[in-house]
Short mmCIF file of C-alpha atoms and ligand atoms in Angstrom, two decimals:
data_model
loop_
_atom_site.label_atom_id
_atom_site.label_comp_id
_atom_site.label_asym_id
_atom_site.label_seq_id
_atom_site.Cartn_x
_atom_site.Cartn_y
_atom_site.Cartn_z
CA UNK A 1 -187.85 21.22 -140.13
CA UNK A 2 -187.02 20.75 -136.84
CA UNK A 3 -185.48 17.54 -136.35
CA UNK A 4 -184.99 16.11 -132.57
CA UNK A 5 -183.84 13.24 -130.95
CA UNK A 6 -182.53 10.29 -133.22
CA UNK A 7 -184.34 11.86 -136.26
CA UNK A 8 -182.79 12.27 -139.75
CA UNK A 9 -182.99 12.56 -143.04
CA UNK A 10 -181.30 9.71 -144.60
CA UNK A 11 -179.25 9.62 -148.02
CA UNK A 12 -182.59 8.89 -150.02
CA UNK A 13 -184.43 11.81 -148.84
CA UNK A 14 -186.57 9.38 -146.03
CA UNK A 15 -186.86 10.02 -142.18
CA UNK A 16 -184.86 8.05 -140.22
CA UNK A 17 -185.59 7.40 -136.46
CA UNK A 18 -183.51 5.16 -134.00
CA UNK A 19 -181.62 4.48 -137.63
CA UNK A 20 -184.81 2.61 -139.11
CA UNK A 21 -186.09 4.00 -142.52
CA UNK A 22 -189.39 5.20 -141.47
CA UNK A 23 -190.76 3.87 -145.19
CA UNK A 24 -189.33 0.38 -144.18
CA UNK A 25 -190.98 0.58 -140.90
CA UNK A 26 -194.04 1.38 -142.90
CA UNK A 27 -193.47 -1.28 -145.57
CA UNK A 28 -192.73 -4.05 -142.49
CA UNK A 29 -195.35 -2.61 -140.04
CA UNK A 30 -197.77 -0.89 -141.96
CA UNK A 31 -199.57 2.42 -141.44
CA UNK A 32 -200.59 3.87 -138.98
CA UNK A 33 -197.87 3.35 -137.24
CA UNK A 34 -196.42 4.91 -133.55
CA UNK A 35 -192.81 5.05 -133.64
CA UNK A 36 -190.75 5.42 -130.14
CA UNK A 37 -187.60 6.84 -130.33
CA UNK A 38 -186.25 4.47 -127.43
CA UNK A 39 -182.90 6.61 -127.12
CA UNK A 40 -184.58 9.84 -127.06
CA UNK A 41 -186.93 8.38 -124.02
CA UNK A 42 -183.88 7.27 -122.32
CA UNK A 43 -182.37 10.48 -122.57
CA UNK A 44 -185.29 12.54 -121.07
CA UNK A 45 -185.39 9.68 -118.27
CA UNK A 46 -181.77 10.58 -117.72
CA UNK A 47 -182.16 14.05 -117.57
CA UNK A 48 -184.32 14.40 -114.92
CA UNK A 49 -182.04 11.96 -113.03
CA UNK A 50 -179.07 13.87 -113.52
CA UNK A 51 -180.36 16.96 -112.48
CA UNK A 52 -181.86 15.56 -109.22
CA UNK A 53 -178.16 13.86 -108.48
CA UNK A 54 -176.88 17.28 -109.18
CA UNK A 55 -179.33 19.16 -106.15
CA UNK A 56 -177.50 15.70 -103.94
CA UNK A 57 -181.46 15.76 -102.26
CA UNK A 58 -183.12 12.41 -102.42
CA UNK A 59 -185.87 11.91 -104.77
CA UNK A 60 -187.67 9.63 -106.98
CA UNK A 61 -189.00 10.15 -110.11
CA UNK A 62 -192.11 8.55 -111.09
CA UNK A 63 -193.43 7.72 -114.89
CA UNK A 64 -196.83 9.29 -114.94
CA UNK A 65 -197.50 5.80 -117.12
CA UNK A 66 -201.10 7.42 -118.25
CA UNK A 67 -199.00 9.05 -120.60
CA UNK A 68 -197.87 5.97 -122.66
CA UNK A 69 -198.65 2.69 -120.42
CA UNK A 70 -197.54 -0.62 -122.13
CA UNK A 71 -194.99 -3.56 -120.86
CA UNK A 72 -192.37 -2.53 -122.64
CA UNK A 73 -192.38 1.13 -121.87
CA UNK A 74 -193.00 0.31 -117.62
CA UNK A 75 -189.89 -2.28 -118.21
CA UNK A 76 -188.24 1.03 -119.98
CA UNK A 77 -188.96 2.88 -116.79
CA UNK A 78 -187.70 0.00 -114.40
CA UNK A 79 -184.42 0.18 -116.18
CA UNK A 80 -184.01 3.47 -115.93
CA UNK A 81 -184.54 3.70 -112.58
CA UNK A 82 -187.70 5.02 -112.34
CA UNK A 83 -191.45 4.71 -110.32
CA UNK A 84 -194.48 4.31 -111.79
CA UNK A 85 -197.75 6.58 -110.61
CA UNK A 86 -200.37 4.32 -112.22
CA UNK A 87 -203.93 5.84 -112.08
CA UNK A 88 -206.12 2.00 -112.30
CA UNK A 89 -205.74 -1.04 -112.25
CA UNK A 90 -205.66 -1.62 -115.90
CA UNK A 91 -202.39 0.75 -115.42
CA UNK A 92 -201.51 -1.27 -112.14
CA UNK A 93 -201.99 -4.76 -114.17
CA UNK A 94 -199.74 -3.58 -117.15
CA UNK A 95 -196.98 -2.83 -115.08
CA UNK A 96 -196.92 -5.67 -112.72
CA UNK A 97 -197.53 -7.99 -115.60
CA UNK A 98 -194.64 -6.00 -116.97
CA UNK A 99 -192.50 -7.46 -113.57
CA UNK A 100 -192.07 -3.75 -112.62
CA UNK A 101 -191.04 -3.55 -108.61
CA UNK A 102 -194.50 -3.10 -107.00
CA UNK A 103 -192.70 -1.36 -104.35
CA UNK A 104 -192.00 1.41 -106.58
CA UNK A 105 -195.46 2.02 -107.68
CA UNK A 106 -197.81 4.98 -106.53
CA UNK A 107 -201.32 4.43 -107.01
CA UNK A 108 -203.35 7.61 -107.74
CA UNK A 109 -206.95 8.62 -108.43
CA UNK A 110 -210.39 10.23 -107.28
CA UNK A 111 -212.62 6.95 -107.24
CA UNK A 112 -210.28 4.20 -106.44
CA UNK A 113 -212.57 0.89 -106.22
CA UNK A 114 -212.49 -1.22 -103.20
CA UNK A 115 -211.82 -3.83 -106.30
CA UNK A 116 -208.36 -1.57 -107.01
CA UNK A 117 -207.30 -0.96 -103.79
CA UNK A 118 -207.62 -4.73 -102.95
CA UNK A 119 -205.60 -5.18 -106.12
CA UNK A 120 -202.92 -2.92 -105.43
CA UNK A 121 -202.63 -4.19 -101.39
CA UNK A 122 -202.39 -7.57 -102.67
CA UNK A 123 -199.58 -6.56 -104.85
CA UNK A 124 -197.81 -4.34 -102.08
CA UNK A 125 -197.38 -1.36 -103.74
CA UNK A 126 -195.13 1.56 -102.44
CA UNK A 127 -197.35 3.92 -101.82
CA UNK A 128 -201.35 5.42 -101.86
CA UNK A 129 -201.93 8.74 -103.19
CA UNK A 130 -205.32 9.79 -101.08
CA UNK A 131 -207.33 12.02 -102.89
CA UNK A 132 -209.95 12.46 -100.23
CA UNK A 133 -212.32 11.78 -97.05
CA UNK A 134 -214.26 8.64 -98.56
CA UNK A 135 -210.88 7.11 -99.63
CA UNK A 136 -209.22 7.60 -96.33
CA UNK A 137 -211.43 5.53 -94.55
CA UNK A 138 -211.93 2.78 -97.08
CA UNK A 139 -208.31 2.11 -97.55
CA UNK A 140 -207.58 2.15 -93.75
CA UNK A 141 -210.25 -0.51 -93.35
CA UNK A 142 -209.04 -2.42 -96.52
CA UNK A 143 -205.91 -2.78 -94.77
CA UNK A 144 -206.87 -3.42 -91.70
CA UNK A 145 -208.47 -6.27 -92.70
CA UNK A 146 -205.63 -7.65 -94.92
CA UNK A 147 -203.34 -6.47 -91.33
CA UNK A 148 -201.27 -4.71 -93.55
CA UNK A 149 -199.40 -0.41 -92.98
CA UNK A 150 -199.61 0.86 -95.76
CA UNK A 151 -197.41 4.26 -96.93
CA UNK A 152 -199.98 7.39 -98.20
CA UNK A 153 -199.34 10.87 -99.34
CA UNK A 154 -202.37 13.10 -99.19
CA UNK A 155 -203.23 15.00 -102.92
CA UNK A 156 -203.51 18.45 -101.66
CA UNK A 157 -204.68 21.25 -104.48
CA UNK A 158 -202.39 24.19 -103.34
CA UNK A 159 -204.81 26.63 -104.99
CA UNK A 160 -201.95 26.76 -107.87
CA UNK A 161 -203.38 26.16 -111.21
CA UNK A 162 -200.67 26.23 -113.80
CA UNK A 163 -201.89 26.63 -117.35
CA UNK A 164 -199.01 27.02 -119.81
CA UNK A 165 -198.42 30.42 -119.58
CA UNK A 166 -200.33 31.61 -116.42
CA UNK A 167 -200.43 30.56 -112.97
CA UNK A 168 -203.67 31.52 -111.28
CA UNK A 169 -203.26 31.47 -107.68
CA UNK A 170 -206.47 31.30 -106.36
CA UNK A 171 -208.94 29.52 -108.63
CA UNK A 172 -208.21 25.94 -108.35
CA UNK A 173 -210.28 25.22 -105.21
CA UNK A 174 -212.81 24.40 -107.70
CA UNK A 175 -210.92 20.67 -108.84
CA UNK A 176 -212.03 17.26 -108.51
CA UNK A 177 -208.86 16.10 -107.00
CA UNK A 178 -207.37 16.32 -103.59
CA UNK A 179 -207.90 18.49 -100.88
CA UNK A 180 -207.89 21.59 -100.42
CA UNK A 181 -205.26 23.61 -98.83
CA UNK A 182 -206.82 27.02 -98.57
CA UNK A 183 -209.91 26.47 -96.84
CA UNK A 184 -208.41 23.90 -94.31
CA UNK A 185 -209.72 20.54 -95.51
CA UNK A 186 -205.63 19.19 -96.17
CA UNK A 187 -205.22 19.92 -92.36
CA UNK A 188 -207.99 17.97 -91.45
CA UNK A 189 -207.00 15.41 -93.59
CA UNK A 190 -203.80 14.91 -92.14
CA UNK A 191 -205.54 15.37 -88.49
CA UNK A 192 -207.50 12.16 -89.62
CA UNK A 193 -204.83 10.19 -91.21
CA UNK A 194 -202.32 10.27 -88.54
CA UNK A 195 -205.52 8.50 -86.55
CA UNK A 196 -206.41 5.83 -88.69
CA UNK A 197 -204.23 3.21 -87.50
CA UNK A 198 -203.13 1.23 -90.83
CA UNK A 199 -202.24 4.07 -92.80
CA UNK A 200 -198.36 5.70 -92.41
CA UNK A 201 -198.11 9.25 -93.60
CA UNK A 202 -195.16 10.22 -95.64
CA UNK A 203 -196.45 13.92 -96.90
CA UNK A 204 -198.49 15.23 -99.63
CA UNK A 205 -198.53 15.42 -103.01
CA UNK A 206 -199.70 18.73 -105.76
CA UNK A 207 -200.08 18.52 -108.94
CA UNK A 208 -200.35 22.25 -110.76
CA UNK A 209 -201.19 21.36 -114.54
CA UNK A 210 -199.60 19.70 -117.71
CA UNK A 211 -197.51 20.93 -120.97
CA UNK A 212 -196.38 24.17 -118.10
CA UNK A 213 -193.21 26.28 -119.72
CA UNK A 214 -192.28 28.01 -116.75
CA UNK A 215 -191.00 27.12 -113.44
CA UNK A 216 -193.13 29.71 -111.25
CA UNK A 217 -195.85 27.72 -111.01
CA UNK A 218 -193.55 25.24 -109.58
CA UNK A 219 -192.24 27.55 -107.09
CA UNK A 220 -195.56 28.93 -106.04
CA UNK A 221 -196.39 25.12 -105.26
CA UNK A 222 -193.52 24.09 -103.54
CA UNK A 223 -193.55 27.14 -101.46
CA UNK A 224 -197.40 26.18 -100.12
CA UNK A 225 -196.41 22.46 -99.67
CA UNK A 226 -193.54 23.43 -97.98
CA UNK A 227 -195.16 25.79 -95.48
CA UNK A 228 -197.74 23.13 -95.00
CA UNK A 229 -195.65 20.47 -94.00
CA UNK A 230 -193.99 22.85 -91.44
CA UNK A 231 -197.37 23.96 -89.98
CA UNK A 232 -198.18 20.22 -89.85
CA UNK A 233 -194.99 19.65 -87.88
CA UNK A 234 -195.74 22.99 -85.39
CA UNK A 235 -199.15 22.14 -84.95
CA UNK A 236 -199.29 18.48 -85.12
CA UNK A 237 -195.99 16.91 -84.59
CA UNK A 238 -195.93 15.42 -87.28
CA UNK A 239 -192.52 15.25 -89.66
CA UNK A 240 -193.55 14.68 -93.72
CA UNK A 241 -190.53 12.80 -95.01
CA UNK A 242 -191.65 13.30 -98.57
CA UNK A 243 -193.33 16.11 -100.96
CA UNK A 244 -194.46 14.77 -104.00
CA UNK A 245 -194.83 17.59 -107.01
CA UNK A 246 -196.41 16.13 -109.31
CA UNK A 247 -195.53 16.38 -113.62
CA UNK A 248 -196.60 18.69 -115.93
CA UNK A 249 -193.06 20.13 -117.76
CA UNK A 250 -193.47 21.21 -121.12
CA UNK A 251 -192.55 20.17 -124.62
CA UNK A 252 -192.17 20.83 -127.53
CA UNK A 253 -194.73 19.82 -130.57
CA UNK A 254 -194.79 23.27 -132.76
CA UNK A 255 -192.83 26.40 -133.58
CA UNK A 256 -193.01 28.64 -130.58
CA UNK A 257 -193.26 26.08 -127.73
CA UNK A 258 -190.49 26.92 -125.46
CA UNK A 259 -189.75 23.95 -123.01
CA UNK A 260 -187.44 24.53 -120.49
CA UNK A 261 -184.62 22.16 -119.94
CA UNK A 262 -185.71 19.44 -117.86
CA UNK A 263 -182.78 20.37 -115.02
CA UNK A 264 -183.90 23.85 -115.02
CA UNK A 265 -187.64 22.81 -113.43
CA UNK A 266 -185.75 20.17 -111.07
CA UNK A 267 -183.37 22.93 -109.92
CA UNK A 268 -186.41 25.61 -109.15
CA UNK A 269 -188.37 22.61 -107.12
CA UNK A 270 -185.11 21.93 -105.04
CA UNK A 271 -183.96 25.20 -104.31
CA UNK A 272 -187.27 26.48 -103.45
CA UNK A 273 -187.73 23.37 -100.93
CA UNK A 274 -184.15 23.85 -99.74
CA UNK A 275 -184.87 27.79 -99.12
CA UNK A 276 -188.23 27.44 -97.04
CA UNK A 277 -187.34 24.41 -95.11
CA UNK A 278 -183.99 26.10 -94.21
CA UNK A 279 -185.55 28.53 -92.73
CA UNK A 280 -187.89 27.00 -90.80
CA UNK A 281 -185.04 24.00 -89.39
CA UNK A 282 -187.27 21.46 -91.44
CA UNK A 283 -185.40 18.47 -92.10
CA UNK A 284 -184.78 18.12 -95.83
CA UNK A 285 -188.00 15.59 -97.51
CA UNK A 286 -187.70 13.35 -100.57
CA UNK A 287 -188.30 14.88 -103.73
CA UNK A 288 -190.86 13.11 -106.05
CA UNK A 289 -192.04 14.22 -109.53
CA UNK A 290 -193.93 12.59 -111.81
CA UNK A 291 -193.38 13.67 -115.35
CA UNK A 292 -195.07 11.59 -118.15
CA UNK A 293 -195.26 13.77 -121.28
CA UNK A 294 -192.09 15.40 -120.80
CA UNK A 295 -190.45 11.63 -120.78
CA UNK A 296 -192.20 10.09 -123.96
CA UNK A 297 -194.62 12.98 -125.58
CA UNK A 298 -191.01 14.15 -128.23
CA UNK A 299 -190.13 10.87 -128.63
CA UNK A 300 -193.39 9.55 -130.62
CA UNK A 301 -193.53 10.00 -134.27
CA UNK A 302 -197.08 8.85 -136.20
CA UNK A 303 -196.69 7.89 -139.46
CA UNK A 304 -199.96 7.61 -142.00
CA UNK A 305 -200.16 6.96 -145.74
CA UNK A 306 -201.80 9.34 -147.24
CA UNK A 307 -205.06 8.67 -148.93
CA UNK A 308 -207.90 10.85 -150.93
CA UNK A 309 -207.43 14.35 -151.00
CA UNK A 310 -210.37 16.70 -151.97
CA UNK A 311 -209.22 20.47 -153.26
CA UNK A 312 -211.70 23.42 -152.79
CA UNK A 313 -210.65 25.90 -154.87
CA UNK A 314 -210.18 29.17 -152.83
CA UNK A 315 -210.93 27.37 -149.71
CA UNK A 316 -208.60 24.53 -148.87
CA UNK A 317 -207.19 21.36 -149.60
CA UNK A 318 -207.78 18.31 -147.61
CA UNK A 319 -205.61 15.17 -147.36
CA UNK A 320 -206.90 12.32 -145.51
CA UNK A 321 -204.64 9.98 -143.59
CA UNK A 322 -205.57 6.66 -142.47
CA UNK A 323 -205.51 7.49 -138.77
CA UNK A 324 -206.88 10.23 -137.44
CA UNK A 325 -209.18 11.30 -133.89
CA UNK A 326 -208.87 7.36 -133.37
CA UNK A 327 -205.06 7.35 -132.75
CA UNK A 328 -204.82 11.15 -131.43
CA UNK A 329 -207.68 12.52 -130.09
CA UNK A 330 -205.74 15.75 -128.88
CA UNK A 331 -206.80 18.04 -131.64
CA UNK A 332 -210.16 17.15 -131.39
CA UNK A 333 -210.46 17.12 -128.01
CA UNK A 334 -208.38 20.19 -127.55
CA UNK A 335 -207.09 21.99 -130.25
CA UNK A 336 -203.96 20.84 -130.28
CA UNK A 337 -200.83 21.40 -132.54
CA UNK A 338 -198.91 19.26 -134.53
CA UNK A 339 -195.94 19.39 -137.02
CA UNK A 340 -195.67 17.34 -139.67
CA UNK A 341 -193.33 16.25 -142.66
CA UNK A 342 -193.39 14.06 -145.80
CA UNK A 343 -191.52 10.90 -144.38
CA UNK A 344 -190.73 9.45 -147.86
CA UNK A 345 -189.73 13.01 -149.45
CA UNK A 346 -188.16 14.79 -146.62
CA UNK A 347 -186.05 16.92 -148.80
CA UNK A 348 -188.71 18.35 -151.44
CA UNK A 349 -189.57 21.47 -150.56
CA UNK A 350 -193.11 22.59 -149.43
CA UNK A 351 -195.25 24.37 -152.07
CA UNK A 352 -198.41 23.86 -150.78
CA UNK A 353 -200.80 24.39 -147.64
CA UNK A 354 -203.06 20.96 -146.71
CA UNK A 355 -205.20 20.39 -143.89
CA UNK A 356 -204.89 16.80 -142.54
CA UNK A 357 -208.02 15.17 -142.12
CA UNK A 358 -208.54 12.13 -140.14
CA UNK A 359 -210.74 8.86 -141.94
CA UNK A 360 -213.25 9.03 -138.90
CA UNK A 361 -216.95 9.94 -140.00
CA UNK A 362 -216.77 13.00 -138.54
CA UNK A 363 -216.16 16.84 -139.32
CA UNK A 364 -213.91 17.39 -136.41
CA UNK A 365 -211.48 14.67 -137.11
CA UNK A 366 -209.00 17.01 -138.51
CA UNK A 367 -205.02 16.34 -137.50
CA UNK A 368 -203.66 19.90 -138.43
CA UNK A 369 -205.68 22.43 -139.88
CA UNK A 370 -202.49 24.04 -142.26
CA UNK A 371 -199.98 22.22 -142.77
CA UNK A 372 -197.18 23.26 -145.60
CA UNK A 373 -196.45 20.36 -147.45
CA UNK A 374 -194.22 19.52 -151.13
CA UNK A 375 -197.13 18.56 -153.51
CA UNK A 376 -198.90 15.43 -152.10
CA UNK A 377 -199.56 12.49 -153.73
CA UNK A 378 -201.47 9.22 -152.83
CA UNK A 379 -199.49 6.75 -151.03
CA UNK A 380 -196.82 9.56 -149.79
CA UNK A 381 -196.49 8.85 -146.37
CA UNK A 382 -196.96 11.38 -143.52
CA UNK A 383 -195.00 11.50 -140.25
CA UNK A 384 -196.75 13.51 -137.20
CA UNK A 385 -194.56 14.84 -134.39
CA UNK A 386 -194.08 14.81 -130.95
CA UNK A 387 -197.14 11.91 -130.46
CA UNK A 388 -195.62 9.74 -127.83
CA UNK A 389 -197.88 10.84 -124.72
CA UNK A 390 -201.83 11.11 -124.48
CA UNK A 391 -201.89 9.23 -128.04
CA UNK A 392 -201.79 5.69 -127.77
CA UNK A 393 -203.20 6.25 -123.87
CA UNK A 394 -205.83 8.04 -125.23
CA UNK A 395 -206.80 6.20 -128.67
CA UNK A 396 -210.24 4.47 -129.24
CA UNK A 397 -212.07 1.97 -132.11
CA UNK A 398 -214.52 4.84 -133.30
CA UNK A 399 -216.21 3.37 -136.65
CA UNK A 400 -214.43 0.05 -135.35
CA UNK A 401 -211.00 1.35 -136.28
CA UNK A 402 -208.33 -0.66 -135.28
CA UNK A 403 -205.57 0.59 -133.04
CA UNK A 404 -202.02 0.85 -134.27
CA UNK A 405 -198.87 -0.71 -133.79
CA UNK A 406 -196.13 0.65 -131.67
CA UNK A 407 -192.94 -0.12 -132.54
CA UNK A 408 -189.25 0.77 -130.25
CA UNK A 409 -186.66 2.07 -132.54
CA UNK A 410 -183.04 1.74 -131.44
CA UNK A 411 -179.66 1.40 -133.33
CA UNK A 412 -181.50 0.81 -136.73
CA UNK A 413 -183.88 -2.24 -134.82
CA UNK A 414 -187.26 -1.83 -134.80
CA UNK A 415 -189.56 -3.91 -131.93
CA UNK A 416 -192.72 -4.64 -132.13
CA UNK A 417 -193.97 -3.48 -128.48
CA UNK A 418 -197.76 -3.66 -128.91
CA UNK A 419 -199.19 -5.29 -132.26
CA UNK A 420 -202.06 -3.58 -134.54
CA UNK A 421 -205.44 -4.98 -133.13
CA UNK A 422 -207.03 -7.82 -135.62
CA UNK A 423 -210.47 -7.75 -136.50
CA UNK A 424 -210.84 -10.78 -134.19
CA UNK A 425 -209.78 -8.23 -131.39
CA UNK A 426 -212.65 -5.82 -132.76
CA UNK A 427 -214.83 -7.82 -131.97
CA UNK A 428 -213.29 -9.77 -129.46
CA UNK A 429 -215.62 -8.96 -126.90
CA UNK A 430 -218.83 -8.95 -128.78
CA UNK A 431 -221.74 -11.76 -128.10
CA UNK A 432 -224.62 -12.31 -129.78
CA UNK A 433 -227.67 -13.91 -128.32
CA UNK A 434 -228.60 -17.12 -129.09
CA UNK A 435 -231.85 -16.08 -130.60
CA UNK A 436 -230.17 -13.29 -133.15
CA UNK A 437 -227.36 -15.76 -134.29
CA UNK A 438 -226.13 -16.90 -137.74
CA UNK A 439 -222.90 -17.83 -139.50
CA UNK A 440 -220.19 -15.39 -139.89
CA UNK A 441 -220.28 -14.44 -143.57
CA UNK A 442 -216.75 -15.16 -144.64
CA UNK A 443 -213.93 -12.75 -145.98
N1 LLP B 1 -199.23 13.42 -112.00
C1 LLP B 1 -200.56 13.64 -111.93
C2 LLP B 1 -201.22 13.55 -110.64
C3 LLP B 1 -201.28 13.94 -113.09
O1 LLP B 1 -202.58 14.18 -112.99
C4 LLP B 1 -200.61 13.98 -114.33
C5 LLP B 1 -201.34 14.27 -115.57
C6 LLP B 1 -199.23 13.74 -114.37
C7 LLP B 1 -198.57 13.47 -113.17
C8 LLP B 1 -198.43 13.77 -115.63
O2 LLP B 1 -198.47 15.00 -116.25
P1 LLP B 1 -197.52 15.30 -117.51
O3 LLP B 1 -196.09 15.31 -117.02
O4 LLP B 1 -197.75 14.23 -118.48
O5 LLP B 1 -197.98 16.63 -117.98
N2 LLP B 1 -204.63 14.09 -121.73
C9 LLP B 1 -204.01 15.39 -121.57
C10 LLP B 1 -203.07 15.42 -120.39
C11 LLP B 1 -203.74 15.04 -119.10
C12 LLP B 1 -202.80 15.05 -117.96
C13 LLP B 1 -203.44 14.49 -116.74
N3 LLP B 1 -202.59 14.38 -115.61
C14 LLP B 1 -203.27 15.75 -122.85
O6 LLP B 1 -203.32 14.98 -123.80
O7 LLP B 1 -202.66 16.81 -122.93
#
């Protein structure tokens, strides 16, 4: 069992994260349940803070909140020293609901609405990530109007396209996002945005991939941003004073992953943007990132009761949790892996393979296909791994499912940071026409 962060196995044979019994938690809480190892979150935050004081260049690092966005995790972030790249404004409202700094937020996207970009002006955000032609214009005007400057980077896709164990260095021109850097299009971009009078431009942003285990990907990038902001400055005049490199860096969820520390990615991106701005006498940008797995993906535990179970002989044995595609999509949506351990009999040793079935009505809603488990019974309760990014972001009410709880563990406290919905939140937003009505029936 691979145990990470604040996890343990107690005296009584139960998981422990953040020193909270996760069968209390489960008891107090109920199931399903996210658990955030607040420690372990701080400690990845750290990390890449460290290593960036280490390179002495200046940077930020930004919470890619679409990861995990709630209050209390964008007031995590704010502590910690962090940005926020928010993505909408439902992102945008959570964190400045949350009181986080406005000036520290980067707003990104393909199809900003005039509606969002009002939003975010009115809020004075740090900084626009463009992501192309339409947007340039409408946000210049936007601002115009409100007579506000307003700080950009330009998305660029630097025809780098990271998958997690391949870098392909042609075939991204074919992406929704940015523009392009190959065929021109960022040059002309920047050409345009250095005349729209309302919009300052502080450099460009890339973003290569997500869950990436190697830093040449990285490199490749850097070295293509780089080189553009120096052509910018030969043929333009025109100084970036920041290179944004997106997230992406890997972690750990099964046997076999091999993340790299988090300083070893932050040195590669330095030194490669030290090397090729050396040479050309480029003054030395700010260094942005925006990692949002890497900072909360190993720090989420789910925990489920198990349920039914239905043997095949020969076949396979199902056990259905009471979660499922509704809380974490992933494997569904794309085969993802998961580990998984018996959080109420942590020591008994596995004698069986289960797949973990999900309660949505559907055949796909599978959580791990083999899992080896000790001999299962109803009501054991089951604790799934590394769940802390794209979960909760990413959950939905299929079959009216309510959404879980997620609770902050810390020095054997648990908080409450978002409660389960009710069934007066299911159908919280639900009307019925005066013609169909009748009287609740009552429960
Ligand atoms: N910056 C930009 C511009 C991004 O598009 C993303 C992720 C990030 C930062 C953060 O990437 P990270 O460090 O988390 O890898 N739903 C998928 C992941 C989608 C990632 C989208 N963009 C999943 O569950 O794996």
């Amino acid at each position: 069992m691979f145990l990470h962060g604040t996890t343990r196995i107690n005296a009584n044979g139960h998981l422990e994260i953040g020193g909270c019994d996760l069968t209390e938690l489960a008891q107090e809480f109920g199931t399903p349940l996210y658990v955030v190892d607040e420690t372990l979150v701080r400690l990845r935050v750290r990390e890449f803070m460290d290593a960036f004081r280490s390179t002495g260049m200046k940077f930020q690092v930004a919470y890619a909140s679409k990861a995990f966005c709630v209050m209390a995790m964008c007031r995590l972030a704010e502590e910690e020293g962090m940005s926020l790249d928010v993505v909408s404004d439902g992102e945008l409202y959570t964190a400045l609901q949350a009181g986080f700094p406005a000036a520290r937020i980067h707003f990104h996207g393909n199809n900003k609405t005039p509606e969002e970009i009002l939003m975010a002006l009115d809020a004075n955000i740090g900084c626009f990530v463009v992501d192309n032609f339409v947007e340039l214009q409408l946000l210049n005007a936007l601002a115009a109007d409100k007579g506000r400057h307003v700080n950009v980077l330009l998305r660029i896709t630097p025809g780098v396209e990271a998958h997690t164990h391949e870098y392909i260095s042609t075939g991204q021109q074919d992406s929704k996002f940015g523009f392009d850097l190959g065929n021109g299009t960022a040059f002309r971009a920047v050409e345009q945005t250095l005349k729209l009078p309302n919009l300052k431009l502080l450099g460009v942003h890339s973003h290569i991939g997500s869950q990436i285990f190697e830093v040449e990907g990285f490199r490749l990038a850097v070295e293509k941003v780089a080189s553009f902001a120096i052509e910018v400055r030969d043929k333009l005049g025109e100084t970036f004073t920041v290179l944004n490199l997106g997230g992406g860096f890997g972690i750990r969820y099964v046997e076999g992953d091999t993340p790299l520390p988090v300083g070893t990615y932050v040195q590669a991106i330095s030194e490669a943007i030290i090397a090729t701005c050396l040479k050309a006498d480029f003054p030395l940008p700010e260094i942005w990132i925006e990692p949002g797995r890497s900072v909360v993906g190993d720090a989420g535990t789910t925990l489920y009761t198990i349920g039914t179970s239905k043997d095949i002989p020969g076949v396979r044995k199902y056990i259905a949790v009471d979660g499922g595609m509704t809380d974490n999509p992933r494997p569904a949506l794309y085969g993802s892996k998961y580990e998984a351990v018996l959080a109420n009999r942590a020591n008994d040793v596995a004698r069986e393979v289960v797949s973990v079935a999900g309660k949505a009505c559907e055949s796909g809603d599978m959580l791990i296909w083999d899992l080896n488990l000790p001999e299962v019974k109803t009501g054991d309760l089951l604790a799934v791994f590394s769940t802390g990014a794209y979960n909760y972001a990413m959950a939905s009410n299929y079959n009216r499912i309510r959404r879980p709880a997620v609770v902050f563990v810390k020095d054997g406290k648990a908080d409450l940071v978002v409660a389960r919905e009710s069934y007066s939140d299911i159908v919280g937003n639900d009307l019925i026409p005066e013609r169909l009505r009748k009287q609740p029936v009552s429960l």
